[in-house]
C-alpha atoms as one frame of an Amber mdcrd trajectory, in Angstrom:
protein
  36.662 -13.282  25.318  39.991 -11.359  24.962  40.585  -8.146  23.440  41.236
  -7.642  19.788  43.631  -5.425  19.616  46.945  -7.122  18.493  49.689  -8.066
  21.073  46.272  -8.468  23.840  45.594 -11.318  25.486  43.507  -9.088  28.496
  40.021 -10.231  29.233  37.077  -7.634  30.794  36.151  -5.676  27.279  34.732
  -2.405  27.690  33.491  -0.940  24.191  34.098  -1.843  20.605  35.820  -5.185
  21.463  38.305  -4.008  23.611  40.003  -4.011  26.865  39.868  -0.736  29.047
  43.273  -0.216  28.942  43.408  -1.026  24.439  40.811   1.327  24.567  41.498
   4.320  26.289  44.527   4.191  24.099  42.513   3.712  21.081  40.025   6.703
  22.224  42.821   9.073  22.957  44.819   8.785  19.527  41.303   9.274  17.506
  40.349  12.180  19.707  43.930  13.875  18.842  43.649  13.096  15.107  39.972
  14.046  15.025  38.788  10.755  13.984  36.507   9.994  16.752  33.048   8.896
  16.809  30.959   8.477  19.286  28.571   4.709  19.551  25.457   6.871  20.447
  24.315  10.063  19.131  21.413  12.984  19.662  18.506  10.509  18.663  16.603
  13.803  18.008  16.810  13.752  13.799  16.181  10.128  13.932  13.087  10.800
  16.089  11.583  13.294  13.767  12.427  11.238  10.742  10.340   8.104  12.093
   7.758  10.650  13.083   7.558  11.747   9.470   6.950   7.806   8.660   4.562
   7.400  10.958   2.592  10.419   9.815   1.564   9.007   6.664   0.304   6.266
   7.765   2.840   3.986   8.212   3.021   0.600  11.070   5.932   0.012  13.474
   6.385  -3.189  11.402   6.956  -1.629   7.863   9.078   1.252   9.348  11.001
  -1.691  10.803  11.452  -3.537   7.310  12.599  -0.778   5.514  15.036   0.180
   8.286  16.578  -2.347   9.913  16.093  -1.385  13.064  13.032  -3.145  15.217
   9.880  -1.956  16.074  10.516  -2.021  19.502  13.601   0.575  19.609  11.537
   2.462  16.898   8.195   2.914  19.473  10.617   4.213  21.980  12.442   6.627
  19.995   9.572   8.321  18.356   7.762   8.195  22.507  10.795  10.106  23.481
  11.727   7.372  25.757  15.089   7.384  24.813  17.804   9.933  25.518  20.223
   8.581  23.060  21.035   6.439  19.934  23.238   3.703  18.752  24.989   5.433
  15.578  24.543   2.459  13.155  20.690   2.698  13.660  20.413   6.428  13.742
  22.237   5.946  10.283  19.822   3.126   9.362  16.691   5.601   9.609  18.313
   8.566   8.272  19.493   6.538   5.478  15.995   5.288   4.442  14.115   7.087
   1.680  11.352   8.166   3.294   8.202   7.186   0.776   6.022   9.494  -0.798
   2.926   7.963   0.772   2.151   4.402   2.504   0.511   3.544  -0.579   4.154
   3.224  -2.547   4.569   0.443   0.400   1.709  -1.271   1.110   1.437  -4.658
   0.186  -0.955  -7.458   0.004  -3.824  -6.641   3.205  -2.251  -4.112   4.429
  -4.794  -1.605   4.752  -4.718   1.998   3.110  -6.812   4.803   2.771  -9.882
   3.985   0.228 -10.311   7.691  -1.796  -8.199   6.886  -4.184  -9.852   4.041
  -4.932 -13.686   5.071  -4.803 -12.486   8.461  -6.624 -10.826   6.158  -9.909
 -13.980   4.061  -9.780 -16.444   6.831  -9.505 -14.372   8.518 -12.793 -14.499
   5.577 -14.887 -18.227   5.336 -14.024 -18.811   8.926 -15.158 -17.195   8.143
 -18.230 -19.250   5.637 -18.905 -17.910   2.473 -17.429 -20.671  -0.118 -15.687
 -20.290  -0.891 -12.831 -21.017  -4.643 -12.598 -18.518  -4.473 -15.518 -16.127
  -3.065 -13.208 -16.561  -5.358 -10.456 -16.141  -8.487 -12.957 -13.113  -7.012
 -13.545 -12.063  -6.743  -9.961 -13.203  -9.758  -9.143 -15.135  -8.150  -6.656
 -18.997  -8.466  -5.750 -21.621  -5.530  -7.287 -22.018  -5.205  -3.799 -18.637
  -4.409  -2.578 -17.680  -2.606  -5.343 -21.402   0.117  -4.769 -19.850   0.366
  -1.392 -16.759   1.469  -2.744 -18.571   3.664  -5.273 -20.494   5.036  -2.708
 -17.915   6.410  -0.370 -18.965   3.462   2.290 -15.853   2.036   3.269 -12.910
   4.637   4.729 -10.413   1.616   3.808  -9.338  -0.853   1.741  -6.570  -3.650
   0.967  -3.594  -2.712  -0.643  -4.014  -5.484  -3.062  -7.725  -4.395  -4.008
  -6.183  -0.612  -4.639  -3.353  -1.717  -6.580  -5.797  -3.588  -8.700  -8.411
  -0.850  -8.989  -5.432   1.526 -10.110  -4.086  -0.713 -12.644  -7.746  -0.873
 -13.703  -7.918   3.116 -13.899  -4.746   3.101 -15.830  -5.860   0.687 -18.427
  -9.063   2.713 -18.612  -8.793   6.127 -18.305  -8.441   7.427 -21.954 -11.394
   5.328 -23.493 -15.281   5.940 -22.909 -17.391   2.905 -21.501 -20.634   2.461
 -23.324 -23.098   2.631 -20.060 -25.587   5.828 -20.032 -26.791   5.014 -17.049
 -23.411   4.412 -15.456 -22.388   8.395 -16.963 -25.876   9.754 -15.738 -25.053
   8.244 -12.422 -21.922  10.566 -12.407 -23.457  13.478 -13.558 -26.310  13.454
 -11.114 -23.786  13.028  -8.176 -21.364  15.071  -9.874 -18.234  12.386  -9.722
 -15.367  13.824 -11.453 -14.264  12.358 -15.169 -10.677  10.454 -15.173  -9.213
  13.234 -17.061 -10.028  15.943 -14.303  -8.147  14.355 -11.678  -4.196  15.194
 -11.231  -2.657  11.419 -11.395  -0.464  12.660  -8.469  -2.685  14.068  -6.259
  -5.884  11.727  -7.040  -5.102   9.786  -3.871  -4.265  13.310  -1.334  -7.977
  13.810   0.486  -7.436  17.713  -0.119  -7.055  17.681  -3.680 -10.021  18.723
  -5.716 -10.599  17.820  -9.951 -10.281  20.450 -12.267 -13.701  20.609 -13.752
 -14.085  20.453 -17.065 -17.540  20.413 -19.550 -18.524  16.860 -20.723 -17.166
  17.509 -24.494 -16.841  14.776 -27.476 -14.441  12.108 -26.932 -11.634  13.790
 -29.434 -11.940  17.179 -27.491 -11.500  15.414 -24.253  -8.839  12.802 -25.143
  -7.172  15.611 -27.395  -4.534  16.955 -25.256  -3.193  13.810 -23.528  -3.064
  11.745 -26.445  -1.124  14.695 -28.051   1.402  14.446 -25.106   1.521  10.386
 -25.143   2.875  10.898 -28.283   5.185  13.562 -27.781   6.397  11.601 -25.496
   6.613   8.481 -28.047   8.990  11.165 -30.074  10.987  12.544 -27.531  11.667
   9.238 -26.191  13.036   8.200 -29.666  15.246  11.483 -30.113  16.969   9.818
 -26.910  15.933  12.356 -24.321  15.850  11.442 -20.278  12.669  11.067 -18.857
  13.447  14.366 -16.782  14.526  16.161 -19.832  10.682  15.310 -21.411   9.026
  16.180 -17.849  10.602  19.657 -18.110   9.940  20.272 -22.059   6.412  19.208
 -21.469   6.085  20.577 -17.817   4.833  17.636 -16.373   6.282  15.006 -13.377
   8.387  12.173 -14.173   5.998   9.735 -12.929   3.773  11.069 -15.822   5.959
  10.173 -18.476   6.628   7.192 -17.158   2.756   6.384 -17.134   2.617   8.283
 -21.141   5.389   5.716 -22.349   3.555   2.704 -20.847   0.638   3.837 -22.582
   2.264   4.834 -25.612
């Protein structure tokens, strides 16, 4: 292969396509204009940045999809086994929005932490949701979903918690009819749907603000005032950051208040 500068014919490339001669030339004029860029950089930001990935939970494979770059340069970077970087992948990783957990990326069987889930189920079933109801939902077994309930399994299938979410969603501002299911939840002291923080429902450390078991109007009250705040505000043509900072709330809860609107 020749080199590609123009006017080259010369064989024996070094870097970047080109002879050594084309590019010592090359290197010198981008060093005197201050144009030059190195191939390989300090991998150290890249290396805490797929450390951060890693710490939520992530697998080599996922990091990999999202950035480009394989699993098998990604293991060795974060190990510290390499002392430098090509510049296109360090600017691959860097580049990558780093999620907010690994349950924004899990898919299918990938397997995530089950809290979340057992927490949403547990709330529904303390406000008065069966649980064989629950499970017919799912599509799941009475069986598998009491060990779920129960705090038995540490994790589940991305697909199963996607599905018990949407479940919550659908079902988290109406009461189920079940006493027994609500005395359940009392006596273990599960928290209702209403006392968990949407954003931090899934986060082990978080804890429900407790509330008294009131009437239905005094406990749907103040969310079904904001769903249709939001219903206004929307029409008026605000941003959904504009009505997240009028109603201080997140974004992601408006988002979820219009969808439920």
């Amino acid at each position: 292969m020749n080199c590609n500068r123009p006017g080259c014919t010369r064989g024996g490339l070094l870097k970047r396509g080109m002879c050594g001669s084309c590019y010592q030339t090359w290197r010198n004029r981008q060093h005197a204009y201050g144009r030059f860029q190195p191939m390989n950089v300090d991998p150290a930001p890249a290396r805490e940045y797929v450390r951060k990935f890693r710490d939520i939970g992530m697998s080599w494979k996922t990091i990999a999809d999202l950035t480009g770059v394989t699993h098998t340069q990604l293991k060795e970077l974060a190990q510290g086994r390499t002392t430098k970087i090509r510049r296109d992948n360090a600017e691959k990783i860097l580049n990558t929005r780093l999620p907010a957990s690994r349950y924004e990326v899990a898919v299918n069987n990938d397997l995530v932490p089950a809290i979340g889930a057992t927490r949403r189920l547990q709330a529904l079933m303390a406000n008065g949701w069966a649980q064989t109801y629950l499970a017919e939902r799912l599509g799941i077994t009475n069986s598998r979903i009491s060990e779920l309930v129960h705090s038995q399994r540490e994790c589940v299938t991305a697909e199963r918690y996607h599905a018990i979410r949407q479940l919550f969603d659908e079902l988290q501002l109406s009461l189920g009819t079940c006493t027994y299911a609500r005395n359940l939840g009392i006596k273990h002291g599960w928290a209702l749907p209403l006392e968990w923080d949407e954003e931090l429902i899934d986060d082990p450390a978080a804890e429900p603000v407790r509330a008294r078991r009131r009437k239905k109007d005094d406990v749907l009250g103040p969310k079904l005032e904001r769903i249709e705040k939001v219903r206004e505000l929307t029409a008026k043509g605000l941003t959904t950051r504009q009505i997240a900072d009028q109603l201080k709330v997140t974004p992601r809860q408006i988002v979820r208040d219009r969808s439920a609107a």
